[in-house]
XYZ file of C-alpha atoms in Angstrom:
667
model
C 14.956 59.484 7.884
C 18.830 58.953 6.870
C 20.427 62.089 5.889
C 21.865 61.820 2.145
C 24.766 64.078 1.363
C 25.798 64.481 -2.163
C 28.176 66.852 -4.107
C 27.308 68.015 -7.535
C 29.599 67.056 -10.361
C 28.134 68.848 -12.841
C 28.707 72.472 -13.929
C 26.164 75.236 -12.800
C 22.544 74.620 -12.818
C 19.915 76.889 -13.635
C 22.588 79.692 -13.924
C 23.763 79.237 -10.263
C 27.077 77.381 -9.172
C 26.637 73.832 -7.619
C 26.948 74.265 -3.765
C 27.913 71.492 -1.358
C 24.569 70.236 0.288
C 24.924 69.364 3.908
C 21.312 69.433 5.137
C 18.837 66.493 4.832
C 17.336 66.375 1.244
C 15.009 63.900 -0.215
C 16.014 62.708 -3.526
C 12.702 63.291 -5.312
C 12.075 66.746 -4.063
C 13.361 69.786 -5.133
C 13.850 72.486 -2.567
C 15.460 76.036 -2.639
C 17.162 78.046 0.172
C 16.464 81.575 -0.024
C 18.955 82.475 2.673
C 22.056 81.183 1.014
C 23.694 84.762 0.713
C 27.031 85.385 2.272
C 26.552 88.840 2.924
C 23.568 90.851 4.374
C 21.612 92.281 1.962
C 21.447 96.101 1.604
C 17.794 97.660 1.678
C 16.134 97.105 -1.721
C 14.946 100.240 -3.265
C 11.653 100.056 -5.342
C 12.135 99.780 -9.065
C 9.647 102.480 -9.542
C 11.822 105.161 -8.150
C 13.909 107.164 -10.878
C 17.431 105.953 -9.240
C 19.312 103.662 -11.309
C 20.177 100.708 -9.543
C 23.667 98.931 -10.042
C 24.298 97.065 -13.149
C 24.739 93.859 -11.201
C 21.403 94.340 -9.645
C 19.583 93.921 -13.223
C 21.691 91.385 -14.687
C 21.021 87.708 -14.087
C 23.456 86.219 -11.995
C 25.928 83.903 -14.079
C 29.208 82.305 -13.357
C 32.526 84.162 -14.750
C 33.819 82.902 -18.011
C 36.964 83.776 -19.359
C 35.589 84.181 -22.781
C 33.739 87.342 -21.405
C 30.052 86.039 -22.430
C 27.361 85.171 -20.071
C 25.099 81.739 -19.964
C 21.818 82.785 -21.594
C 18.881 82.688 -19.478
C 15.411 83.919 -19.966
C 14.138 86.597 -17.641
C 11.077 85.421 -15.550
C 8.068 87.351 -16.926
C 5.218 88.667 -14.674
C 2.048 90.114 -14.994
C 2.125 92.104 -11.990
C 5.199 94.816 -13.136
C 4.025 97.908 -13.453
C 5.792 99.177 -16.565
C 5.873 102.862 -15.778
C 9.560 103.695 -16.466
C 11.477 103.218 -19.738
C 15.485 103.148 -19.241
C 17.604 101.697 -21.649
C 21.083 100.586 -20.418
C 24.383 101.225 -22.359
C 24.869 98.206 -24.379
C 28.960 98.598 -24.400
C 28.655 97.981 -20.513
C 27.610 94.342 -21.128
C 30.784 93.418 -23.162
C 32.516 93.903 -19.648
C 31.711 91.280 -16.884
C 31.336 92.845 -13.574
C 33.758 92.595 -11.084
C 34.119 89.724 -8.725
C 34.298 91.247 -5.357
C 31.173 93.139 -6.030
C 28.285 91.434 -3.935
C 25.172 91.164 -6.170
C 21.711 92.279 -4.565
C 19.901 89.248 -5.993
C 21.659 85.855 -5.585
C 18.948 83.800 -4.085
C 19.368 80.167 -5.629
C 15.336 80.164 -6.018
C 14.953 81.130 -9.723
C 11.195 81.710 -9.183
C 11.912 84.527 -6.376
C 12.256 88.129 -7.214
C 12.649 90.366 -4.411
C 12.732 93.318 -6.306
C 8.876 92.806 -6.950
C 8.254 92.875 -2.748
C 6.989 96.647 -2.934
C 4.793 96.254 -5.859
C 1.275 96.367 -5.240
C -1.042 93.828 -7.062
C -2.672 95.535 -10.376
C -5.398 94.205 -12.647
C -4.191 92.281 -15.581
C -2.416 94.634 -18.211
C -4.779 94.613 -21.245
C -1.674 96.184 -23.412
C 0.626 93.379 -22.345
C 0.794 92.044 -26.252
C 1.603 95.485 -27.068
C 4.307 95.750 -24.596
C 5.926 92.430 -25.599
C 5.765 93.286 -29.136
C 7.695 96.627 -28.380
C 10.120 94.968 -26.333
C 10.977 92.450 -29.023
C 11.334 95.350 -31.523
C 13.624 97.266 -29.224
C 15.676 94.160 -28.715
C 16.095 93.375 -32.564
C 17.061 96.814 -33.083
C 19.662 97.007 -30.262
C 21.236 93.739 -31.364
C 21.383 94.859 -35.121
C 23.143 97.996 -34.423
C 25.989 96.561 -32.183
C 28.908 95.826 -34.247
C 32.021 93.632 -33.314
C 29.884 91.021 -31.377
C 28.666 88.003 -33.388
C 26.612 86.665 -30.524
C 24.652 88.752 -28.148
C 23.976 87.036 -24.721
C 21.137 89.136 -23.458
C 19.445 92.566 -23.673
C 18.112 94.390 -20.357
C 15.471 96.935 -21.077
C 13.262 98.475 -18.228
C 10.278 100.574 -19.651
C 9.518 104.166 -18.612
C 6.101 105.620 -19.327
C 5.363 102.741 -21.537
C 1.737 103.520 -21.460
C 1.893 106.713 -22.914
C 1.417 106.076 -26.500
C 1.619 110.028 -27.378
C 5.113 111.499 -26.709
C 3.538 115.101 -26.795
C 1.681 114.484 -23.417
C 4.682 113.393 -21.455
C 5.316 116.996 -20.214
C 1.888 117.433 -19.366
C 1.206 117.801 -15.606
C -1.380 116.215 -13.441
C -3.300 119.285 -12.878
C -3.713 119.867 -16.550
C -5.130 116.608 -17.325
C -7.602 117.085 -14.727
C -8.607 120.342 -15.807
C -9.159 118.671 -19.186
C -11.365 116.153 -18.082
C -13.486 118.535 -16.206
C -14.162 120.296 -19.438
C -15.356 117.294 -21.266
C -18.890 117.393 -22.239
C -21.217 114.638 -23.105
C -23.463 115.538 -26.089
C -27.150 114.685 -26.382
C -27.436 112.053 -28.821
C -31.113 112.510 -29.437
C -31.399 116.115 -30.057
C -33.118 117.467 -33.073
C -30.850 117.114 -36.376
C -28.813 113.971 -34.747
C -28.119 111.329 -37.085
C -29.107 108.788 -34.142
C -32.812 109.607 -34.684
C -34.489 107.514 -37.137
C -35.970 110.080 -39.110
C -32.680 111.859 -39.841
C -31.097 108.451 -41.001
C -30.407 108.927 -44.455
C -31.058 105.160 -45.115
C -34.066 104.898 -43.092
C -35.639 108.364 -44.087
C -38.401 108.316 -46.682
C -40.529 111.402 -47.314
C -43.576 111.156 -45.595
C -45.446 112.613 -48.937
C -44.618 109.436 -50.556
C -47.153 106.636 -50.200
C -46.422 103.111 -51.401
C -48.964 101.450 -53.518
C -51.767 100.203 -51.641
C -51.115 101.870 -48.557
C -52.318 105.503 -49.487
C -54.726 107.061 -47.222
C -58.553 106.258 -47.886
C -59.464 108.535 -50.465
C -63.325 109.759 -50.360
C -65.243 107.128 -52.130
C -69.147 107.395 -53.088
C -69.773 103.872 -51.780
C -68.925 100.216 -51.669
C -70.346 97.111 -53.298
C -70.937 94.744 -50.098
C -72.985 91.848 -49.067
C -75.336 91.727 -46.076
C -75.931 88.777 -43.987
C -79.743 87.792 -44.320
C -81.398 87.291 -41.982
C -79.390 89.475 -39.690
C -80.047 87.386 -36.668
C -79.720 83.640 -36.444
C -83.041 81.730 -36.656
C -83.381 78.189 -36.466
C -86.426 78.107 -38.830
C -84.369 79.788 -41.830
C -81.002 79.495 -43.342
C -78.729 82.491 -43.571
C -77.086 83.677 -47.113
C -75.245 86.553 -48.452
C -77.141 89.333 -50.651
C -75.419 92.003 -52.434
C -76.094 95.615 -51.649
C -74.301 99.150 -51.831
C -73.433 101.053 -48.656
C -72.766 104.885 -48.506
C -71.123 106.543 -45.640
C -72.136 110.445 -44.936
C -70.210 112.800 -43.446
C -72.628 113.089 -40.368
C -71.776 109.261 -39.787
C -74.845 107.676 -41.335
C -74.439 104.213 -42.941
C -76.993 104.083 -45.923
C -77.908 100.760 -47.251
C -79.214 100.467 -50.921
C -80.310 97.518 -52.645
C -78.140 98.361 -55.616
C -75.912 101.476 -56.970
C -77.830 104.334 -58.467
C -80.877 104.306 -56.294
C -82.216 107.569 -54.408
C -83.559 106.189 -51.254
C -81.753 103.623 -48.917
C -83.895 100.780 -47.462
C -82.039 101.171 -44.251
C -79.694 103.516 -42.474
C -78.474 103.733 -39.034
C -76.096 106.311 -37.308
C -72.700 105.465 -36.060
C -72.155 106.165 -32.221
C -69.309 106.244 -29.889
C -70.024 102.993 -28.406
C -69.653 101.218 -31.624
C -66.656 98.868 -32.712
C -65.583 97.176 -35.507
C -64.726 93.370 -34.984
C -61.638 91.673 -36.169
C -61.590 90.519 -39.748
C -62.576 86.999 -40.624
C -62.947 84.689 -43.540
C -66.200 82.728 -43.686
C -67.377 80.240 -46.081
C -69.438 81.827 -49.024
C -69.933 79.449 -51.997
C -68.402 76.692 -54.022
C -65.641 78.789 -55.170
C -64.227 79.893 -51.632
C -64.506 82.227 -48.738
C -65.432 85.540 -48.011
C -64.351 88.590 -46.012
C -66.586 89.500 -43.000
C -66.812 92.051 -40.173
C -69.439 93.324 -37.803
C -70.097 96.658 -36.383
C -71.057 96.025 -32.804
C -72.542 98.172 -29.937
C -70.352 97.378 -27.166
C -71.026 97.857 -23.191
C -68.575 97.060 -20.470
C -69.798 95.917 -17.335
C -67.880 95.361 -13.703
C -68.363 92.032 -12.522
C -66.957 89.842 -9.690
C -65.017 86.468 -10.390
C -64.531 83.883 -7.712
C -62.727 81.427 -9.819
C -59.992 80.595 -9.853
C -59.490 83.416 -7.276
C -61.731 86.344 -6.212
C -61.227 89.293 -8.753
C -63.070 92.103 -10.183
C -63.221 92.199 -14.024
C -64.557 94.598 -16.699
C -66.343 92.277 -19.260
C -67.470 93.496 -22.975
C -71.069 92.759 -24.068
C -71.411 92.818 -27.513
C -74.590 93.375 -29.510
C -74.291 93.110 -33.360
C -75.767 95.830 -35.438
C -74.708 94.717 -38.888
C -72.506 92.226 -40.295
C -71.188 92.887 -43.978
C -68.572 90.960 -46.386
C -66.924 91.225 -49.612
C -64.876 89.230 -52.216
C -62.963 92.192 -53.004
C -60.199 92.589 -50.450
C -59.099 96.281 -51.557
C -62.680 97.426 -50.984
C -62.812 95.561 -47.589
C -59.835 97.492 -46.287
C -60.912 100.961 -47.745
C -64.427 100.312 -45.960
C -62.800 99.581 -42.690
C -60.539 102.719 -42.620
C -63.564 104.691 -43.594
C -65.399 103.644 -40.771
C -62.459 104.042 -38.113
C -61.921 107.624 -39.497
C -65.727 108.165 -38.874
C -65.878 106.915 -35.597
C -62.967 109.008 -34.447
C -64.430 112.004 -35.799
C -67.805 111.797 -33.996
C -68.671 114.937 -31.585
C -68.555 114.298 -27.866
C -71.797 115.270 -26.576
C -72.023 116.862 -23.227
C -74.622 114.284 -22.118
C -71.715 111.659 -22.869
C -69.768 112.882 -20.012
C -72.400 113.596 -17.506
C -73.187 109.631 -17.614
C -70.151 109.286 -15.781
C -71.581 108.357 -12.271
C -70.654 104.937 -11.509
C -68.438 103.920 -8.674
C -66.261 101.218 -9.693
C -64.627 98.725 -7.271
C -61.526 98.568 -9.374
C -60.629 101.653 -11.460
C -58.258 101.189 -14.365
C -57.060 102.500 -17.423
C -55.974 100.614 -20.432
C -53.854 101.948 -23.431
C -53.341 100.176 -26.583
C -50.482 101.295 -28.944
C -50.924 99.615 -32.653
C -48.379 100.253 -35.324
C -49.544 99.619 -39.004
C -46.427 99.145 -41.337
C -47.180 99.374 -44.984
C -44.372 99.419 -47.788
C -42.713 98.284 -50.955
C -39.703 96.021 -50.684
C -37.355 95.384 -53.608
C -36.787 91.901 -54.807
C -33.302 91.536 -54.976
C -31.789 92.644 -51.654
C -35.117 92.879 -49.511
C -34.330 96.844 -49.130
C -37.090 98.911 -48.207
C -37.931 101.226 -51.084
C -40.976 103.191 -49.756
C -42.700 102.667 -46.034
C -45.291 104.378 -44.084
C -45.944 103.598 -40.239
C -49.360 104.792 -38.758
C -49.607 104.455 -34.891
C -52.868 104.563 -33.351
C -53.637 105.049 -29.861
C -56.687 103.500 -28.357
C -57.745 103.899 -24.779
C -60.428 102.344 -22.532
C -60.849 103.758 -18.787
C -63.212 102.811 -15.920
C -62.922 105.915 -13.675
C -65.211 106.989 -10.844
C -66.620 110.523 -11.506
C -65.002 112.828 -13.953
C -61.130 112.765 -14.053
C -58.598 114.672 -16.311
C -56.014 112.396 -17.582
C -52.461 113.017 -19.181
C -50.454 110.872 -21.453
C -46.873 111.056 -22.076
C -45.035 109.595 -24.940
C -41.182 109.393 -26.021
C -41.672 112.705 -27.823
C -38.273 114.219 -28.942
C -39.715 117.561 -28.403
C -40.214 116.931 -24.699
C -37.257 114.614 -23.898
C -38.537 113.304 -20.767
C -39.044 117.289 -19.205
C -42.457 116.606 -18.059
C -43.283 116.514 -14.355
C -45.166 113.450 -13.244
C -45.583 111.526 -10.039
C -43.483 108.248 -9.378
C -46.389 106.085 -9.429
C -47.271 107.662 -13.027
C -44.047 106.369 -14.577
C -44.661 103.556 -16.913
C -42.067 100.740 -17.661
C -40.676 100.942 -21.085
C -38.179 98.901 -23.248
C -36.694 101.597 -25.452
C -34.833 104.739 -24.769
C -35.281 106.101 -28.371
C -36.798 109.736 -28.850
C -39.338 109.793 -32.085
C -40.887 112.551 -33.893
C -44.480 112.930 -34.352
C -45.934 113.885 -37.650
C -49.350 114.585 -38.838
C -51.089 114.146 -35.208
C -54.733 113.708 -35.188
C -56.643 113.408 -31.961
C -60.159 112.686 -30.836
C -62.424 115.461 -29.672
C -62.074 114.797 -25.986
C -58.418 116.017 -26.374
C -57.029 119.590 -25.692
C -55.303 120.203 -28.762
C -54.331 123.720 -27.814
C -52.392 122.373 -24.733
C -50.701 119.849 -27.063
C -49.404 122.411 -29.193
C -48.296 124.782 -26.513
C -46.502 122.096 -24.279
C -46.854 118.624 -25.908
C -48.885 117.446 -23.460
C -51.689 115.192 -24.343
C -54.449 116.032 -21.936
C -57.936 114.573 -22.303
C -61.194 113.569 -20.193
C -61.743 109.956 -21.057
C -65.228 108.651 -21.885
C -66.590 106.200 -19.217
C -66.336 102.512 -20.225
C -65.916 103.348 -23.879
C -62.978 102.101 -26.030
C -61.942 104.999 -28.272
C -59.256 106.116 -30.632
C -57.421 108.667 -28.494
C -54.881 109.846 -31.270
C -52.995 108.835 -34.399
C -49.482 109.863 -35.766
C -47.220 109.099 -38.642
C -43.535 108.027 -37.838
C -40.540 106.424 -39.366
C -39.878 102.517 -39.409
C -37.177 102.352 -36.371
C -35.616 99.142 -37.783
C -32.994 98.700 -40.611
C -34.727 95.652 -41.998
C -37.954 93.574 -41.500
C -38.067 90.701 -39.498
C -37.764 88.098 -42.137
C -36.394 88.175 -45.826
C -38.559 86.641 -48.638
C -36.835 85.900 -51.913
C -38.947 84.639 -55.000
C -38.120 83.374 -58.406
C -40.638 82.838 -61.171
C -39.801 81.474 -64.536
C -42.400 80.838 -67.489
C -40.937 78.382 -70.295
C -43.715 77.808 -72.897
C -46.641 76.317 -71.045
C -44.600 75.424 -67.821
C -44.691 77.936 -64.892
C -42.476 77.696 -61.484
C -42.588 79.749 -58.783
C -40.199 79.280 -55.958
C -39.708 81.272 -52.654
C -37.214 81.269 -49.753
C -38.036 82.585 -46.352
C -35.497 82.981 -43.578
C -35.393 85.009 -40.389
C -33.317 88.255 -40.424
C -30.448 88.576 -38.082
C -30.482 92.259 -37.797
C -33.942 92.780 -36.553
C -34.836 93.608 -33.037
C -38.401 93.504 -31.647
C -38.014 96.623 -29.630
C -38.386 94.674 -26.602
C -36.230 92.684 -24.150
C -33.110 91.728 -26.384
C -33.012 88.219 -24.575
C -36.613 87.343 -25.703
C -37.491 86.455 -29.180
C -40.952 87.777 -30.558
C -42.590 85.724 -33.141
C -44.353 86.574 -36.266
C -47.914 85.384 -36.190
C -50.575 84.758 -38.847
C -47.962 85.143 -41.643
C -49.607 85.175 -45.267
C -47.480 85.245 -48.279
C -50.054 85.799 -51.432
C -48.839 85.140 -55.089
C -51.572 86.782 -57.459
C -52.563 84.131 -59.949
C -54.346 85.185 -63.388
C -57.989 83.941 -63.818
C -56.919 81.632 -66.621
C -54.997 79.613 -64.372
C -57.237 79.040 -61.556
C -58.393 75.789 -63.054
C -55.163 74.323 -62.514
C -55.337 74.969 -59.079
C -58.604 73.101 -58.623
C -59.749 69.367 -58.302
C -63.057 67.655 -58.501
C -64.526 66.130 -55.330
C -67.548 64.565 -53.924
C -68.966 68.010 -52.501
C -67.780 69.950 -55.843
C -64.487 71.765 -56.612
C -61.766 72.220 -54.057
C -58.652 74.200 -54.283
C -55.576 72.058 -54.004
C -53.688 72.319 -50.746
C -50.213 71.666 -50.181
C -49.008 70.489 -46.538
C -45.814 70.389 -44.592
C -43.151 68.172 -46.355
C -40.077 68.621 -44.780
C -38.420 66.058 -46.908
C -39.596 67.489 -50.150
C -36.903 68.232 -52.809
C -37.472 71.854 -54.496
C -36.478 72.780 -57.803
C -35.778 69.157 -59.217
C -35.315 69.238 -62.771
C -37.067 65.913 -63.176
C -40.722 65.910 -63.108
C -42.703 62.472 -63.347
C -46.381 64.043 -63.190
C -46.867 62.400 -59.939
C -45.333 65.336 -57.481
C -47.898 67.952 -56.542
C -48.581 71.239 -57.865
C -47.576 72.911 -54.734
C -45.186 72.036 -51.962
C -44.067 73.828 -48.755
C -41.704 72.925 -45.967
C -43.487 74.848 -43.152
C -47.142 75.640 -43.054
C -49.820 75.267 -45.946
C -50.588 76.853 -49.164
C -53.523 76.634 -51.536
C -55.612 78.867 -53.838
C -57.967 81.139 -51.901
C -60.788 83.100 -53.993
C -61.055 85.675 -51.479
C -57.589 86.882 -52.339
C -57.361 85.554 -56.029
C -53.914 84.486 -55.063
C -52.175 81.533 -53.822
C -51.730 81.934 -50.056
C -48.934 80.324 -48.144
C -49.969 80.548 -44.301
C -47.479 80.118 -41.685
C -48.975 80.450 -37.867
C -45.652 81.189 -36.643
C -42.165 82.298 -37.213
C -39.802 81.238 -36.265
C -41.073 77.510 -36.048
C -40.452 75.996 -32.706
C -39.217 72.850 -34.111
C -36.509 74.436 -36.338
C -33.517 76.816 -35.933
C -34.267 80.687 -36.391
C -31.725 80.832 -39.239
C -33.417 77.723 -40.974
C -34.873 78.719 -44.306
C -38.247 77.470 -45.540
C -39.418 77.024 -48.925
C -42.648 77.299 -51.047
C -42.682 75.729 -54.659
C -45.317 75.764 -57.356
C -45.234 73.950 -60.716
C -47.979 74.545 -63.333
C -48.193 72.784 -66.519
C -50.813 74.723 -68.937
C -52.524 73.384 -71.919
C -50.777 75.894 -74.356
C -48.389 78.954 -74.028
C -51.339 80.933 -75.264
C -52.767 80.568 -71.766
C -50.193 82.962 -70.502
C -51.730 86.381 -70.389
C -49.730 89.446 -71.945
C -49.664 91.221 -68.345
C -50.238 89.952 -65.128
C -49.226 90.851 -61.445
C -45.388 90.611 -60.760
C -45.384 91.300 -56.935
C -45.961 89.115 -53.979
C -47.905 90.380 -50.858
C -46.638 89.850 -47.129
C -48.779 90.400 -44.354
C -48.345 89.356 -40.480
C -48.636 90.449 -37.019
C -46.052 90.835 -34.308
C -47.564 91.030 -30.582
C -45.735 93.190 -27.981
C -43.565 95.056 -30.278
C -43.456 98.518 -31.892
C -42.443 99.453 -35.474
C -42.015 102.900 -34.575
C -40.545 102.758 -31.079
C -43.393 104.699 -29.757
C -43.530 104.412 -26.111
C -46.011 105.345 -23.323
C -43.798 106.998 -20.658
C -46.674 108.117 -18.169
C -50.320 107.925 -17.317
C -51.659 110.497 -15.072
C -55.044 110.747 -13.621
C -56.058 113.591 -11.694
C -56.486 113.317 -7.943
C -56.114 109.249 -8.161
C -53.263 107.338 -7.093
C -54.801 103.659 -6.875
C -55.721 103.403 -10.421
C -54.391 100.081 -12.295
C -52.894 101.023 -15.525
C -52.131 98.821 -18.491
C -50.190 99.489 -21.829
C -50.462 96.826 -24.853
C -47.943 97.127 -27.605
C -48.788 95.252 -31.090
C -47.573 95.975 -34.737
C -49.061 94.969 -38.204
C -46.827 94.778 -41.198
C -48.202 94.660 -44.715
C -45.808 95.079 -47.792
C-alpha cells in the first residue's frame, strides 16, 4: 500500500506538538508511537514512595506559551490508583513554566498511557471513590479561591496521602498497636440472659405472662358441660342416627360421667380415660334446619407395623381407631373448654408399671416422631393491628416405635442450655432458627424425669411404646412483631341500615420461621363477625327444603362501598373465599382456604362487604359484640421459635427421627 506523508498544519493536538509523520499511516486509523522520546528515560520511581518527584513529572506536558499559562487538559482518572499519600504542591510554583532544557519524565504521545502506574498492583474497586472525588473537588475549590492575582487557574495537581484515614488521631498509630487492638476485640453473646435480642426482653413484644387475653385464659375447673350425644353410637342400617342432649362431668381420677340432665345423682354411663385414648380433630356436622354442630370423637388408637409393596416396598406404622364416644355442641366456648379439660386429664394420667412392661415387640423399622404445636391467642387493636395481649402455649407430642426399653433425651433451643449439651452427630436435628427462647411454666408428662430437667435442663424420658402422648407443654412469647396478615374492619349503623366492610392484606414484616425463600400459606382462615339474634332473619332465605343461610361467593369484579344501592345487590360480597351466617358460631363467617391466594399477588387486598336493611331502627339492640374473631393454621411453622435441636436414643443409632411443626392462631 502506498505510504502517505503529511504534515500537520494545525496547532498542538491533545496537548502535544504536531510532528512530521514519515512512517506509513492509514488515513482512517489512529495510532500512537510510545517510543518517540528523544532522550533516554531515567528509571521511574514508584509514586508510592515518599520522595517527591520533579515538578515536570506530575504536570501534564503542554507547549510553552508566552502568556505564562498552560493549555487546560483533564487528568486521566484510574480506578487502579492506590491513594495512599497526600501531598499538595506549592501553588506559586505553577505560575512559572518549567525550563525548556529540562527533559520531562513522561512525554509519550499516547494520552492513554501512564507509565507511572506500571509498578501499581491491581486492587479491588475502591468503594470510597465518591468520597475521594468530592474531597478532591473541595480542595481544588479552596485552593483556587485562596489564590490572588490570577484571574484564571489552568490546573491544580493534588496527590493524596493517607486518604483513607478518616481520623487524624490515628495517623501516628503504629502497625503493632493496631494489631494488638484487634486482638483485644471480643464478640459478645447476643442471646445471653438480659439481652435485648431475646423476644422475652423486647419491650415491644413483652407481655406479662400473668395476663390472659379474653377467651384464652386457662380452663377453669367446671362442674360439667351440656353436650349432645350421637345416638345410636354405632352406625346401623336399620335405624337413623340423631343427637340427644346430655350432661357430662369429668372427675379428677379421669372418669367421664354421662347424665341425662344436669342435677341427677347417678350417671347412666361412665368410662375411664386411658393413655391410648386420643381426641379427633374438631369437625362441623349437619345438625338441624338451623345449621351445623361442632363434633369430636374420643378414640382408642392402636398402632401396628405393616409392610407395603406399592408403590415400593416399605414399612409403615398404621393407626387403627376404635370410636369410644362421639359428642357435639352448638356452643363453641363450651366445645373448646371441654377439649382443653380432656387434654389436661390425659396428660396427667399415671404411668403404670405394666404399661412399660408391654414393650416387647421387635420392630423392623424403629422410629420416633415429635410434633411441636404452637397455640397463639391474643387481643389485637382495631386501628393499627398492634398486639395488645397475647399468649403462646407450645405442646410437644411424641410417638415412638422402639424395640425394648430405651431411655431418650430431647434437646430444645433453651437459652439456659445454649447448645452446651453433649450429643452425637447422628442425634443432631436440622433446625431453621438460631434463636434461643425462654421456657415458662413447664409442665411434663409422668414419664419425664423432672429432677434431671431442673438440675441440667435435659428432657430425659422413657417413652411409651406405640402410644402418642403429650410429653410437655410450656409458655413462651410470640417471636414475631406482626401477624401474618392485617385485617381492618369498619362498621356503621345509620338508622335501620347496617354496613360492615373489611380489608385483608398480607403483612410484609412477617417471617414464617423457616426458609426465608419459601412462603408458608395460612390455611383454613375464618373471620367471624358476631351477629345479634334479631338480625339472623335478614341473613336467611326460604328454599324448597326449608330455610338456608345466604351465601356470598367469590366476585372479583364487585364494587364495594358503593353509595347507590338499588336493592338487587346481594347482602354479602367477597373478593376471595365464601361468607355466610353459621349457627354453630352465631356469626357471619368469612372462610378462605388459603392465604395468599395463588391467583393473586401477595400484597393484593381482599374485601368483605355486608349490607343489612332492617325493618326498623328498633331492631338495633342496645349492646352487642363489637369485635371480630380470627382463626387460622400455619403448617411447618412455629409461633414461638421453639425448635428441637437433638433427639438421642440410648444404645441405638439406626432410629429414624421426624420432627413436625405447626401453629394455630386465634385472636
